[in-house]
Every structure is written in structure tokens, then in C-alpha cells.
PDB file of C-alpha atoms in Angstrom:
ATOM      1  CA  UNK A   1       0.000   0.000   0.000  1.00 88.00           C
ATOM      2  CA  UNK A   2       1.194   3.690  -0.773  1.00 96.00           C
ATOM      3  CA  UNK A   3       0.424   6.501   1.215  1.00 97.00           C
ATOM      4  CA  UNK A   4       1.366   9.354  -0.622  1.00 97.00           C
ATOM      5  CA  UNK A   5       3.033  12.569   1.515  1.00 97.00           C
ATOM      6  CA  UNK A   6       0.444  14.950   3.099  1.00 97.00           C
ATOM      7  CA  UNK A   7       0.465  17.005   6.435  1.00 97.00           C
ATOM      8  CA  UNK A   8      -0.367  14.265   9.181  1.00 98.00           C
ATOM      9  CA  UNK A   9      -0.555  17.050  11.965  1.00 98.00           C
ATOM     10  CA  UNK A  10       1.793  14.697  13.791  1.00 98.00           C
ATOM     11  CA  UNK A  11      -0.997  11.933  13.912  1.00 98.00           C
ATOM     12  CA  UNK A  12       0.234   8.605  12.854  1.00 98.00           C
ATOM     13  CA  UNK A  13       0.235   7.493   9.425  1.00 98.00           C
ATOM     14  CA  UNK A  14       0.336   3.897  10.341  1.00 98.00           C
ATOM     15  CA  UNK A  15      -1.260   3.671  13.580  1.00 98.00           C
ATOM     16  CA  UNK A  16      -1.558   0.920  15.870  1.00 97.00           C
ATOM     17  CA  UNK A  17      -3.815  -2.518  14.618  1.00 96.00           C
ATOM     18  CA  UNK A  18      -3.399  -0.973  11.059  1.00 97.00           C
ATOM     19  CA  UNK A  19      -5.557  -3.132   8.836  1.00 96.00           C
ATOM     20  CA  UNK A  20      -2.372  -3.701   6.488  1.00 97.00           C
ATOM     21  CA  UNK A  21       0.296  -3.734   8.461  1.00 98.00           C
ATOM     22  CA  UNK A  22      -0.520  -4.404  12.107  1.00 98.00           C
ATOM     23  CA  UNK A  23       2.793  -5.353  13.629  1.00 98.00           C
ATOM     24  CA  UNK A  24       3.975  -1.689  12.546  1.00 98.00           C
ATOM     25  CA  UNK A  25       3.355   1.834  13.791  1.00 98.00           C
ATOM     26  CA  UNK A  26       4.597   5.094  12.245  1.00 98.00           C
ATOM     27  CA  UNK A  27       4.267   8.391  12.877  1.00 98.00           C
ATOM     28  CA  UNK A  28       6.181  11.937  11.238  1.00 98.00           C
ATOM     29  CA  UNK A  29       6.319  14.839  14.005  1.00 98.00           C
ATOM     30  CA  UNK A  30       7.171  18.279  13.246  1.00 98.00           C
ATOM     31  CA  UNK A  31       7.924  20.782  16.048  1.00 98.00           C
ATOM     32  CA  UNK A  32       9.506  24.109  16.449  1.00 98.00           C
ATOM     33  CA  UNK A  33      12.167  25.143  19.070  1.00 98.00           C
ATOM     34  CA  UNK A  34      10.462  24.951  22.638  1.00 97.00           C
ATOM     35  CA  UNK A  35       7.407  23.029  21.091  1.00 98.00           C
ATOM     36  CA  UNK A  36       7.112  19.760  22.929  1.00 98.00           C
ATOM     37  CA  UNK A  37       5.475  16.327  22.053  1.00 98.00           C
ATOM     38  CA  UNK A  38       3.835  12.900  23.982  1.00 98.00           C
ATOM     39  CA  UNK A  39       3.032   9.614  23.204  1.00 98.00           C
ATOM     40  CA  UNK A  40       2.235   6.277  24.768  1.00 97.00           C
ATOM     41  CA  UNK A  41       1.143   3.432  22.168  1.00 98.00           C
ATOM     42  CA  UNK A  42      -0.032   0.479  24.167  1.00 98.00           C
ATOM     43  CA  UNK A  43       1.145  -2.764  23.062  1.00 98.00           C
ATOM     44  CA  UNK A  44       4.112  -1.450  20.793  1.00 98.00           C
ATOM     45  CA  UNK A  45       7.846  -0.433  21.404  1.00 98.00           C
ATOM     46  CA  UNK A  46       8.998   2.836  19.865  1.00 98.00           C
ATOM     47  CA  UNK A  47      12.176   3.969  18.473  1.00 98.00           C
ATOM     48  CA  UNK A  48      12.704   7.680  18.621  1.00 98.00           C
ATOM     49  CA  UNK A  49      14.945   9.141  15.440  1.00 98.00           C
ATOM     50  CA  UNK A  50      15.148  12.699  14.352  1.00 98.00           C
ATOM     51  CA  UNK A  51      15.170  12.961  10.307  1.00 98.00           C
ATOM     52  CA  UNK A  52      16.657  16.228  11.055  1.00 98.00           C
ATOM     53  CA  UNK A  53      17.186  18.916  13.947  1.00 98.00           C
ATOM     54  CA  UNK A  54      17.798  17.896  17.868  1.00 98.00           C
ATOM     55  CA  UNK A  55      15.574  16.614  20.534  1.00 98.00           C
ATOM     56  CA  UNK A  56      15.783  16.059  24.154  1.00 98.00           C
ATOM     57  CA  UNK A  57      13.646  12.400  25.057  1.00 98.00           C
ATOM     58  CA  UNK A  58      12.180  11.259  28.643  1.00 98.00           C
ATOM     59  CA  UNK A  59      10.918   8.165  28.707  1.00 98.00           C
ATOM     60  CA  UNK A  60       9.338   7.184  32.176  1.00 96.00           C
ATOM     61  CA  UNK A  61      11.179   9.735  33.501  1.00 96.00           C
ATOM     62  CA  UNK A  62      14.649   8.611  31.802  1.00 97.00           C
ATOM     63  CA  UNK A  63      16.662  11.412  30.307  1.00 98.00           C
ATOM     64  CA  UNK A  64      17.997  11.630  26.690  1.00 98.00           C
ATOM     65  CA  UNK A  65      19.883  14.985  25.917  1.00 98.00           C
ATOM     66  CA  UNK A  66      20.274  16.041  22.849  1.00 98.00           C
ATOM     67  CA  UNK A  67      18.990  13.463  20.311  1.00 98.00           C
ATOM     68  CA  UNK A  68      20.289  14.119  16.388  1.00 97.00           C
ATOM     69  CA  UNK A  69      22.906  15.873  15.059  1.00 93.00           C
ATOM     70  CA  UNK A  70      21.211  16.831  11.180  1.00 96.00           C
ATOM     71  CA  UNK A  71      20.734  19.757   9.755  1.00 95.00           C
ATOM     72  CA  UNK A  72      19.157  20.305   6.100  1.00 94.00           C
ATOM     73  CA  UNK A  73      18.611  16.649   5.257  1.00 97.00           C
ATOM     74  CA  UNK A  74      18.951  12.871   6.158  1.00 97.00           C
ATOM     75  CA  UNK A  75      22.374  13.049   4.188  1.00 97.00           C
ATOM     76  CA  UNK A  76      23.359  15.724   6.620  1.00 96.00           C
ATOM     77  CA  UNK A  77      24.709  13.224   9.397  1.00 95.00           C
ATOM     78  CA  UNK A  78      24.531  10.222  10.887  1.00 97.00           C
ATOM     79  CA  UNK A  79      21.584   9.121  12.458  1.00 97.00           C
ATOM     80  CA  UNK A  80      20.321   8.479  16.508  1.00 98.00           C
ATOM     81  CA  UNK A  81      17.776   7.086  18.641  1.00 98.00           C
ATOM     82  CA  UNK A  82      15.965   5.970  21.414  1.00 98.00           C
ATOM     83  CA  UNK A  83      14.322   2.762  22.682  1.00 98.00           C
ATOM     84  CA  UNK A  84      11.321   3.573  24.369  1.00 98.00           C
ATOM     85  CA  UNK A  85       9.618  -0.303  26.318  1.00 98.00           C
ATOM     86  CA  UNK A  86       5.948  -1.153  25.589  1.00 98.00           C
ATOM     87  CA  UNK A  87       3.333   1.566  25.997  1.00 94.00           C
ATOM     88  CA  UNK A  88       6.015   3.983  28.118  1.00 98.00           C
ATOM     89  CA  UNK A  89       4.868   7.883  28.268  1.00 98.00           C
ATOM     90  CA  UNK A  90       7.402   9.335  25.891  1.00 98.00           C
ATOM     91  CA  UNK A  91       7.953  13.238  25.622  1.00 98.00           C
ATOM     92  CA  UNK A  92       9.774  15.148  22.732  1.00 98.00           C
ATOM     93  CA  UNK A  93      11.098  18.637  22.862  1.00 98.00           C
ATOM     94  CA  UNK A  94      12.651  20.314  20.328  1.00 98.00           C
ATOM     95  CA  UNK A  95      15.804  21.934  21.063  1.00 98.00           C
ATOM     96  CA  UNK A  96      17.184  23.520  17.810  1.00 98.00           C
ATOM     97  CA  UNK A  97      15.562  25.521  15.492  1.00 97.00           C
ATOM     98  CA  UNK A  98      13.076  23.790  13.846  1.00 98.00           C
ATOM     99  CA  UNK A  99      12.843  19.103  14.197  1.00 98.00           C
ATOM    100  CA  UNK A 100      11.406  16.465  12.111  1.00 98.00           C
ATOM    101  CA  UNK A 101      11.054  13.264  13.970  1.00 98.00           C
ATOM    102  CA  UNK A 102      10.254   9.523  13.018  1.00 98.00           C
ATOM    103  CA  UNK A 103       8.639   7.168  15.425  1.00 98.00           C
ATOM    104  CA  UNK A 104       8.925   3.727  14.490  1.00 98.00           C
ATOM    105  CA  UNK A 105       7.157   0.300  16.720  1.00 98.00           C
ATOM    106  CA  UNK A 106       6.697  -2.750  16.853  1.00 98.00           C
ATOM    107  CA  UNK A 107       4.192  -4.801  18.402  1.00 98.00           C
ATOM    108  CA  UNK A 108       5.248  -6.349  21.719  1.00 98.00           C
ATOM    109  CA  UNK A 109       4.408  -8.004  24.813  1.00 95.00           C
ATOM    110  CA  UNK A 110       7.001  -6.909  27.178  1.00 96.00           C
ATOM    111  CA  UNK A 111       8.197  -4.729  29.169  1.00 97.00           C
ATOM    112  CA  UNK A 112      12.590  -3.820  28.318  1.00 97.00           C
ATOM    113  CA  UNK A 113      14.757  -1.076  29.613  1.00 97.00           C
ATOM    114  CA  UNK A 114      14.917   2.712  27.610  1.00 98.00           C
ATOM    115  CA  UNK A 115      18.245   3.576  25.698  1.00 98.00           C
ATOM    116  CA  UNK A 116      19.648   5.386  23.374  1.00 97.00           C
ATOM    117  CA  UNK A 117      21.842   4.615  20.235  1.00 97.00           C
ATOM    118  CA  UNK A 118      24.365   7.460  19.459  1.00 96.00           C
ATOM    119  CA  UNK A 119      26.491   7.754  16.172  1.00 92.00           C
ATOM    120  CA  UNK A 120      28.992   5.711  17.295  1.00 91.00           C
ATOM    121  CA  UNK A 121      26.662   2.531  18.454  1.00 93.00           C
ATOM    122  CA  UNK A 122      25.079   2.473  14.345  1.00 95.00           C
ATOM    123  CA  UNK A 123      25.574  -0.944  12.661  1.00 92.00           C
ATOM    124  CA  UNK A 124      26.727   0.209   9.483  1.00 90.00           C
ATOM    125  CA  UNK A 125      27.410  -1.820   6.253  1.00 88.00           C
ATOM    126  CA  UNK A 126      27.870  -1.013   2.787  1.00 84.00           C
ATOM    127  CA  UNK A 127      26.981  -4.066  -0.094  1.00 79.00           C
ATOM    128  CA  UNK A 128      26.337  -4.356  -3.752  1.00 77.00           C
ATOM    129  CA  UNK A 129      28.136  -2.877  -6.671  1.00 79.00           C
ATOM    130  CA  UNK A 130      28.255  -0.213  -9.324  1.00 76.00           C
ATOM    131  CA  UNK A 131      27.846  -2.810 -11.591  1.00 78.00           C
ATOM    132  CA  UNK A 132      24.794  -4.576 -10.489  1.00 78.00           C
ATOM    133  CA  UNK A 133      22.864  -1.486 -10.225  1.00 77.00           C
ATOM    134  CA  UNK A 134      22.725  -2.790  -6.281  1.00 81.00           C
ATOM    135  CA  UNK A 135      24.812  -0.422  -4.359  1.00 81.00           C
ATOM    136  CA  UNK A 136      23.685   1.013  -1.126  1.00 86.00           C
ATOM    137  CA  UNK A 137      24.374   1.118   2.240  1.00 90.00           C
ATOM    138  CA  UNK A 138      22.464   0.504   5.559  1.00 93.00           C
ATOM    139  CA  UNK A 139      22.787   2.298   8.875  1.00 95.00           C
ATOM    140  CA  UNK A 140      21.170  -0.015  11.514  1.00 96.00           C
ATOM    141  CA  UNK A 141      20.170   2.250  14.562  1.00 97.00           C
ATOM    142  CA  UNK A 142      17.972  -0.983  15.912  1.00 96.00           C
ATOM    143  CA  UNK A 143      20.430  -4.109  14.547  1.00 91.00           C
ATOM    144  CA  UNK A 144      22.422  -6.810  15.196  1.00 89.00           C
ATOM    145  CA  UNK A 145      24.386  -4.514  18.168  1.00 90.00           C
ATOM    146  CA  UNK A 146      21.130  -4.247  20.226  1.00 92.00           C
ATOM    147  CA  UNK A 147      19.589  -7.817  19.661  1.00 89.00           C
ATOM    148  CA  UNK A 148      19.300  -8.791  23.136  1.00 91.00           C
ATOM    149  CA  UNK A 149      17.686  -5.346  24.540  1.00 96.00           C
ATOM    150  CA  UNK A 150      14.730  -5.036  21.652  1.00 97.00           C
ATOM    151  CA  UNK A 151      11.575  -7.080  21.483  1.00 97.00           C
ATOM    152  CA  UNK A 152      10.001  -7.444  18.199  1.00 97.00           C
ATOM    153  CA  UNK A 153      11.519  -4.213  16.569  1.00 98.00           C
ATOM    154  CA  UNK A 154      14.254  -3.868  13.837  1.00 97.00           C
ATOM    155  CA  UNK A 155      15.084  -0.105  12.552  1.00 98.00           C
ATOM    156  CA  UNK A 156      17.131   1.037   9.822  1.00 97.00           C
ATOM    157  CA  UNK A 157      17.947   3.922   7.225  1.00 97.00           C
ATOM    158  CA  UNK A 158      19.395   2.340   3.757  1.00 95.00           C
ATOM    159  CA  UNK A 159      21.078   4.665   1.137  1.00 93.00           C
ATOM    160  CA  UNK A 160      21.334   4.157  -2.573  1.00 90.00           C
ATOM    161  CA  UNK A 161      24.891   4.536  -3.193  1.00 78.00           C
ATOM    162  CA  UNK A 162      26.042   7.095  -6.371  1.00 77.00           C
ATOM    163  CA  UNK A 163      22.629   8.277  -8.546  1.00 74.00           C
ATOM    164  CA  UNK A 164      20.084   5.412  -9.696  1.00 79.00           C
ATOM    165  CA  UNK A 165      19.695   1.588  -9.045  1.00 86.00           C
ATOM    166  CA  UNK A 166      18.046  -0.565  -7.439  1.00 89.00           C
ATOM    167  CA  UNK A 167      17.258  -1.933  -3.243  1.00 89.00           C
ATOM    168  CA  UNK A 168      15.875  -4.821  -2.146  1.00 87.00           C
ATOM    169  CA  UNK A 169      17.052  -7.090  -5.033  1.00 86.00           C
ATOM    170  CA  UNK A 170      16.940 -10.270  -5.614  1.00 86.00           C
ATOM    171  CA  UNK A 171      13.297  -9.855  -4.701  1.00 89.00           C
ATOM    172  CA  UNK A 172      12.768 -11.297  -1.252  1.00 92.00           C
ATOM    173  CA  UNK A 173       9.401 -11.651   1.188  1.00 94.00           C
ATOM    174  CA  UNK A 174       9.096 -12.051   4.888  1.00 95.00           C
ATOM    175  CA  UNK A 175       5.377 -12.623   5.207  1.00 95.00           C
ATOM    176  CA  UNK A 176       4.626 -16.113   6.514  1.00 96.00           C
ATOM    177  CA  UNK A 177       6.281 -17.377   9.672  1.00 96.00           C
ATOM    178  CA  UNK A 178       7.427 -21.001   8.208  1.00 95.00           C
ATOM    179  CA  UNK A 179      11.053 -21.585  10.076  1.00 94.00           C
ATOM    180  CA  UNK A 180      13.853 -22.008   9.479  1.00 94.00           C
ATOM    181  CA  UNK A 181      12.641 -20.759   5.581  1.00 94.00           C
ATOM    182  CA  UNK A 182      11.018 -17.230   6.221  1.00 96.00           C
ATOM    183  CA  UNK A 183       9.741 -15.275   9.028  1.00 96.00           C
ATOM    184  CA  UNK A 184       6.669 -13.109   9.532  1.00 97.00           C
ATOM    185  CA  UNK A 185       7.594  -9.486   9.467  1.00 97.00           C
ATOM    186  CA  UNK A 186       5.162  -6.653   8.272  1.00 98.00           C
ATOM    187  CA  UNK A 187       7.676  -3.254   6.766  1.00 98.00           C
ATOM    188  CA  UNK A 188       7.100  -0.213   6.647  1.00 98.00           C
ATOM    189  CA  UNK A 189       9.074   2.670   4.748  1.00 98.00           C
ATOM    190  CA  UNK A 190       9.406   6.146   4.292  1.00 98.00           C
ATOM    191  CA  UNK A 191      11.040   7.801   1.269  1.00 98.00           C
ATOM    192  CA  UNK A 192      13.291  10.771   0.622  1.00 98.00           C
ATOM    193  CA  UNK A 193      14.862  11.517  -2.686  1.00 96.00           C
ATOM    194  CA  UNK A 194      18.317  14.147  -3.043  1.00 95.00           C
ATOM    195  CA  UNK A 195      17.501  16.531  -4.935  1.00 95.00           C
ATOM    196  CA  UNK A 196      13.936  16.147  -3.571  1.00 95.00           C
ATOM    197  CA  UNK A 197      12.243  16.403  -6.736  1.00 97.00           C
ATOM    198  CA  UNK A 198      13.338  13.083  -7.848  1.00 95.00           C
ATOM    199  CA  UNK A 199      11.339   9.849  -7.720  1.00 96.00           C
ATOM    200  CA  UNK A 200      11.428   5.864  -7.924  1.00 96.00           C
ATOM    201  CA  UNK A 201       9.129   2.776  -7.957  1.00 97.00           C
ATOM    202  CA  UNK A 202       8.228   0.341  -5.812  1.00 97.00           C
ATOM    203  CA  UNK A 203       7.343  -3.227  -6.750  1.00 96.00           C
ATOM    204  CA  UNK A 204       4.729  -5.008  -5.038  1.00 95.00           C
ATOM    205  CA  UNK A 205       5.109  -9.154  -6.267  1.00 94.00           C
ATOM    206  CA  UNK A 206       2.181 -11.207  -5.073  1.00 91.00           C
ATOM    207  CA  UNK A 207       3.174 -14.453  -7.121  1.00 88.00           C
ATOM    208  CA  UNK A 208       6.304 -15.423  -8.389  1.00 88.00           C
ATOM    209  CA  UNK A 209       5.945 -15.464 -12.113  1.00 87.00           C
ATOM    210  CA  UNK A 210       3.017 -13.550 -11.991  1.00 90.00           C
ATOM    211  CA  UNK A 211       2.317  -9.862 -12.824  1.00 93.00           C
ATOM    212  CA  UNK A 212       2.429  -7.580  -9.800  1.00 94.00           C
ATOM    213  CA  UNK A 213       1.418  -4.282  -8.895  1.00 95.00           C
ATOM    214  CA  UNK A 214       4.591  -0.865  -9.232  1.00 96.00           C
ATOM    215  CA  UNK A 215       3.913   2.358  -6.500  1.00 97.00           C
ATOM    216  CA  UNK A 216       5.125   5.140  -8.415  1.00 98.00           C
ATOM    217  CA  UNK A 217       7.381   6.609  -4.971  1.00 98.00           C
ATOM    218  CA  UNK A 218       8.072  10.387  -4.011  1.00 98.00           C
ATOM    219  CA  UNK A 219      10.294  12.473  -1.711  1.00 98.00           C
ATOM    220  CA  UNK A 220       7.835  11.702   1.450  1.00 98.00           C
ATOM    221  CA  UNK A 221       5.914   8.457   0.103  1.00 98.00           C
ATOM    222  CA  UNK A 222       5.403   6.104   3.022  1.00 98.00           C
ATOM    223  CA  UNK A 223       5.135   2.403   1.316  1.00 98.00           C
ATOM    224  CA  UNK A 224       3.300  -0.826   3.885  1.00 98.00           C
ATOM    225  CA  UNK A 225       4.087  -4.267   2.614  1.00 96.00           C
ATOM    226  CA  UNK A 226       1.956  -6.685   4.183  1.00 94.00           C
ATOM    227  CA  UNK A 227       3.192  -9.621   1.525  1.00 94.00           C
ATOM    228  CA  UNK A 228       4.488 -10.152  -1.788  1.00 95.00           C
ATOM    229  CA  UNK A 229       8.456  -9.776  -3.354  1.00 95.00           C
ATOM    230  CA  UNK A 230       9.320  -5.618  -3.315  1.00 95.00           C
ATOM    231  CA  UNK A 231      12.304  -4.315  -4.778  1.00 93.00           C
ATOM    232  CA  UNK A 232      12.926  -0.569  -5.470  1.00 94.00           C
ATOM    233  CA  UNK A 233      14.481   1.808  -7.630  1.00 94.00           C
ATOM    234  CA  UNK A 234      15.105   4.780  -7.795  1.00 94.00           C
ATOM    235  CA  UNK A 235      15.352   6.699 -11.290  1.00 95.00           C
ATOM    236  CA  UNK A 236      19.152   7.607 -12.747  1.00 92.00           C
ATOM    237  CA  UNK A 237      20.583  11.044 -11.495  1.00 91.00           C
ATOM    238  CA  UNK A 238      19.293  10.913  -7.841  1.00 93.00           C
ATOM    239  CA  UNK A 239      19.871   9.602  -4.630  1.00 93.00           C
ATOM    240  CA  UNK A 240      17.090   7.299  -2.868  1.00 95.00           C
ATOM    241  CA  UNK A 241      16.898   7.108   0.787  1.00 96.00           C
ATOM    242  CA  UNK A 242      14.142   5.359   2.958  1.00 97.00           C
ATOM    243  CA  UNK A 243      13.999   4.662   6.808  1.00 98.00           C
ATOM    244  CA  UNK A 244      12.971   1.539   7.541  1.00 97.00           C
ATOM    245  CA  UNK A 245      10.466  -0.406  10.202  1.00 98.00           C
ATOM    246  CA  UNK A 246      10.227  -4.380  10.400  1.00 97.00           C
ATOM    247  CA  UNK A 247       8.330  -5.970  13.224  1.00 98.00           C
ATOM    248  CA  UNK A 248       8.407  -9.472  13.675  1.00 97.00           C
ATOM    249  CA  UNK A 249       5.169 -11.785  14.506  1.00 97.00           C
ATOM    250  CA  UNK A 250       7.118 -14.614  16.535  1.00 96.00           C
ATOM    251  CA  UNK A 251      10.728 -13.279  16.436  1.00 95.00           C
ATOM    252  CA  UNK A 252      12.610 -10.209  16.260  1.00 94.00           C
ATOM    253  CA  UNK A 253      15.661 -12.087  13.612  1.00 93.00           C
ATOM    254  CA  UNK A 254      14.703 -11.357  10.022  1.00 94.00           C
ATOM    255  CA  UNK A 255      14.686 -14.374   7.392  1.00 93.00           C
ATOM    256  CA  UNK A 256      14.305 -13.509   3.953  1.00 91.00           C
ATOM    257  CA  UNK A 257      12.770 -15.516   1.285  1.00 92.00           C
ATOM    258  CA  UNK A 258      14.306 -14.793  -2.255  1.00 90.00           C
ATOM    259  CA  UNK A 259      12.080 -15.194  -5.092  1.00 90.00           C
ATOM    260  CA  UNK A 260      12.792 -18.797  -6.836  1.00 90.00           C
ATOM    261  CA  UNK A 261      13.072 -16.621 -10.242  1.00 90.00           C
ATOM    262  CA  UNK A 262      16.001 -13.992  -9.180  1.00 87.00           C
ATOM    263  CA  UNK A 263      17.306 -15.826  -6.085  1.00 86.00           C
ATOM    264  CA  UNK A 264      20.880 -17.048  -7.942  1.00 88.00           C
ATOM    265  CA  UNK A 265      21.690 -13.291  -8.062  1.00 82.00           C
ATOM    266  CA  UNK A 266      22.551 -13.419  -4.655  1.00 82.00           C
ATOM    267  CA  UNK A 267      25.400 -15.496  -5.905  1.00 86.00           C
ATOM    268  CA  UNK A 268      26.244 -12.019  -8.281  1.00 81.00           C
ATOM    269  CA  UNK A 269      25.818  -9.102  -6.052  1.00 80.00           C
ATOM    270  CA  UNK A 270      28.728  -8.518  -3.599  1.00 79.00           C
ATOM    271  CA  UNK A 271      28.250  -8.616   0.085  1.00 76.00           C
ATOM    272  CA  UNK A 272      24.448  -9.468  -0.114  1.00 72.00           C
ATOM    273  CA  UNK A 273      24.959 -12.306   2.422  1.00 73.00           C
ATOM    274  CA  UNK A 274      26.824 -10.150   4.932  1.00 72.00           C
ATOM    275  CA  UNK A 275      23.632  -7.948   4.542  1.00 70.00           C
ATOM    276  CA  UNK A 276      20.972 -10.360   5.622  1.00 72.00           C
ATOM    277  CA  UNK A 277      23.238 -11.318   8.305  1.00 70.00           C
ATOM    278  CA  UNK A 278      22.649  -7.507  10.354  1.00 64.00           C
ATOM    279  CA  UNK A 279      18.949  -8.012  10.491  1.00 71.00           C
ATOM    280  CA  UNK A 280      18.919 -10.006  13.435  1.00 68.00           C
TER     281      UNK A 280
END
């Protein structure tokens, strides 16, 4: 499902039990210096990250000092956040100029510890190739690093890398729970495109071998995959960025099933395997 950019009002745009996508919850706040924000969301962890400008974060009462370090863009930095447990009372206040925050969950049934990920805590890795039309790179802020103090939630910011080409190829799904094949985990996305006029598609792959349905994706597009195969591309002479939210039904370790048709490419695009291995 697309939803295409619009002024939420700092509302979520994928709110909790969504119809499509109801391990997931989303939600875009905008506030101005001073201005100050509050959540709880009953049943689902949170993951505090600024797209740009700085926070400060209390969670239950817990501290976080100024959250996010980026200015213009989500180019402009590296990214941070915090772990807020299961249904916690979270505030926001912005503390520079002007802030654009993401709040990503996962559905969960217990209760963990707050904490924060700063620039140096990121998972980072960098895969594909030039040649493949594959190269990007993914900053996990909830990954591998943090396994044993998340429930359910995985979060992550992936990068095209140089102008054009394609993400999430081979084609992969994660939408029935079937161990040790393929796990259960609804996604959720939001896009941003440098300069921000530029645009890409996403592919939505029901069947393998059968015709599917293409998203036409702009600078703000927030894409829900319930099921299916869904690469991405983004069009040649622009940079493609899109923070990421997986929530796992029975587990929070990803496993990807590739699409029978495309799946010896993993053989063809470099570090693809050390990829899969950070969602965990």
C-alpha cells in the first residue's frame, strides 16, 4: 500500500492494529524550538529518530539529551535514537531551530529497559556494486548490536549509493512465519529523494511469475508491505533514501525468502549475504 506525503498534523500514518500492516506503527512529528510532544502506544515499542534537527527524550522519567545531530537533510549526518519499552509515556522537545522526527514500533508483549543509540553505536554496512545497479548502504540504529535489549523491533535507514539503481534485489518476502525458511515481518518505509524532486518505484510481487502491482514513490511516500516480493528503484541522477520499520510476529531475527526466479543473483551481487546477516 502507498500513502502518498500529506500534512499528518503529527498523527500517525500507520497507527496501531493498522488493517495492512498491524505489527507496525509510524508516525512523522514536526515541532519548532520549545514546542514539545507525547506519546504512549499500548502494546508497541517505539524507536525515537530525528530525520533532522535535535531533541531532548524522557521516557518514564529517563533522560535523553540532545537526540540528532542533522541539519538540512537525512544526508546531513549520521543518524540516533531511542528505545522507548511497551506503551512507556514518551515526551519530545525540540531543542534547535526547527525538528522532524520519526517514530517507528513494533508490536510487543514486554516490558525492556529505555536507551539510546548514538552515532557511534550504528551498525553500518555497505553491499552491492556499481555494476549490479545494487549499491547502497544501511545504517542499523535498531540491529544486530542491540539484539538482546529489543523485542520485536528492527530499525534502519538504507542509502542508494552514487545516482540510480536498485534496493531490495533479488526480490525477497518475509510474510509467513514457516522456520527455518522465512519469518513473519510486516515493513514499513518512508522515502526521501536528493535533490527532492526526484522519484522511484516500488514493486509489489504477489506471485512469483506472476504480474504484480509498481507504486510510483516520491520524496515523502510512506510504502506498507503486508506480503508479496518488493524491490525498489530509484530513477538515474538521484539519490534514494528510505527509513525503515520491520516488526516481527514470533521473532525479532529477520529471514528472507528470495524469489525462486532472481534468487541465484545473490550469488552475483557482492556482500548481499553479509547484509541479511545484520537483520537479526
Amino acid at each position: 500500500m502507498h500513502i502518498a506525503p500529506y500534512d499528518n498534523h503529527n498523527k500517525p500514518i500507520v497507527d496501531a492494529e493498522d488493517s495492512c500492516v498491524p505489527l507496525n506503527y509510524f508516525n512523522i512529528v514536526k515541532l519548532k524550538k520549545g514546542e514539545a510532544f507525547a506519546y504512549q502506544v499500548p502494546g508497541y515499542e517505539t524507536c525515537i529518530v530525528p530525520a533532522t534537527g535535535t531533541v531532548d527524550v524522557d521516557v518514564e522519567g529517563v533522560g535523553f539529551v540532545a537526540l540528532g545531530n542533522r541539519g538540512v537533510d537525512v544526508w546531513d549526518g549520521e543518524p540516533e535514537g531511542v528505545y522507548a519499552p511497551v506503551g512507556a509515556k514518551v515526551t519530545i522537545i525540540c531543542v534547535s531551530e526547527a525538528t522532524e522526527v520519526f517514530i517507528a514500533g513494533a508490536k510487543y508483549d514486554k516490558v525492556l529497559d529505555p536507551f539510546d543509540v548514538r552515532a557511534d553505536g550504528l551498525d553500518k554496512i555497505q553491499y552491492g556494486s556499481d555494476d549490479t545497479k545494487t549499491h547502497r548502504k544501511i545504517k542499523h540504529i535498531l540491529g544486530q548490536k542491540h539484539h538482546g535489549k529489543v523485542g520485536r523491533l528492527l530499525v534502519s535507514e538504507l542509502f542508494t549509493v552514487g545516482q540510480g539503481g536498485w534496493s531490495g534485489f533479488p526480490s525477497h518476502k518475509h510474510d509467513t512465519d514457516r522456520l527455518p525458511d522465512e519469518t513473519r515481518h510486516d515493513e514499513t518505509y518512508n522515502f526521501r529523494f536528493r535533490p527532492n524532486h526526484g522519484s522511484g518505484v516500488q514493486m509489489l510481487q504477489r506471485e512469483d511469475n506472476k504480474p504484480g502491482d509498481a507504486y510510483h514513490i516520491v520524496d515523502g511516500s510512506t510504502i506498507c508491505i503486508d506480503k508479496g516480493y518488493h524491490p525498489c528503484a530509484v530513477l538515474p541522477g538521484y539519490e534514494m533514501y528510505y527509513f525503515t520499520i520491520l516488526g516481527g510476529l514470533s521473532q525479532r531475527s529477520l529471514v528472507q525468502y528470495f524469489q525462486p526466479t532472481h534468487a541465484y543473483q545473490i550469488e552475483t551481487i557482492p556482500g548481499i549475504k553479509d547484509m541479511v546477516a545484520k537483520f537479526k
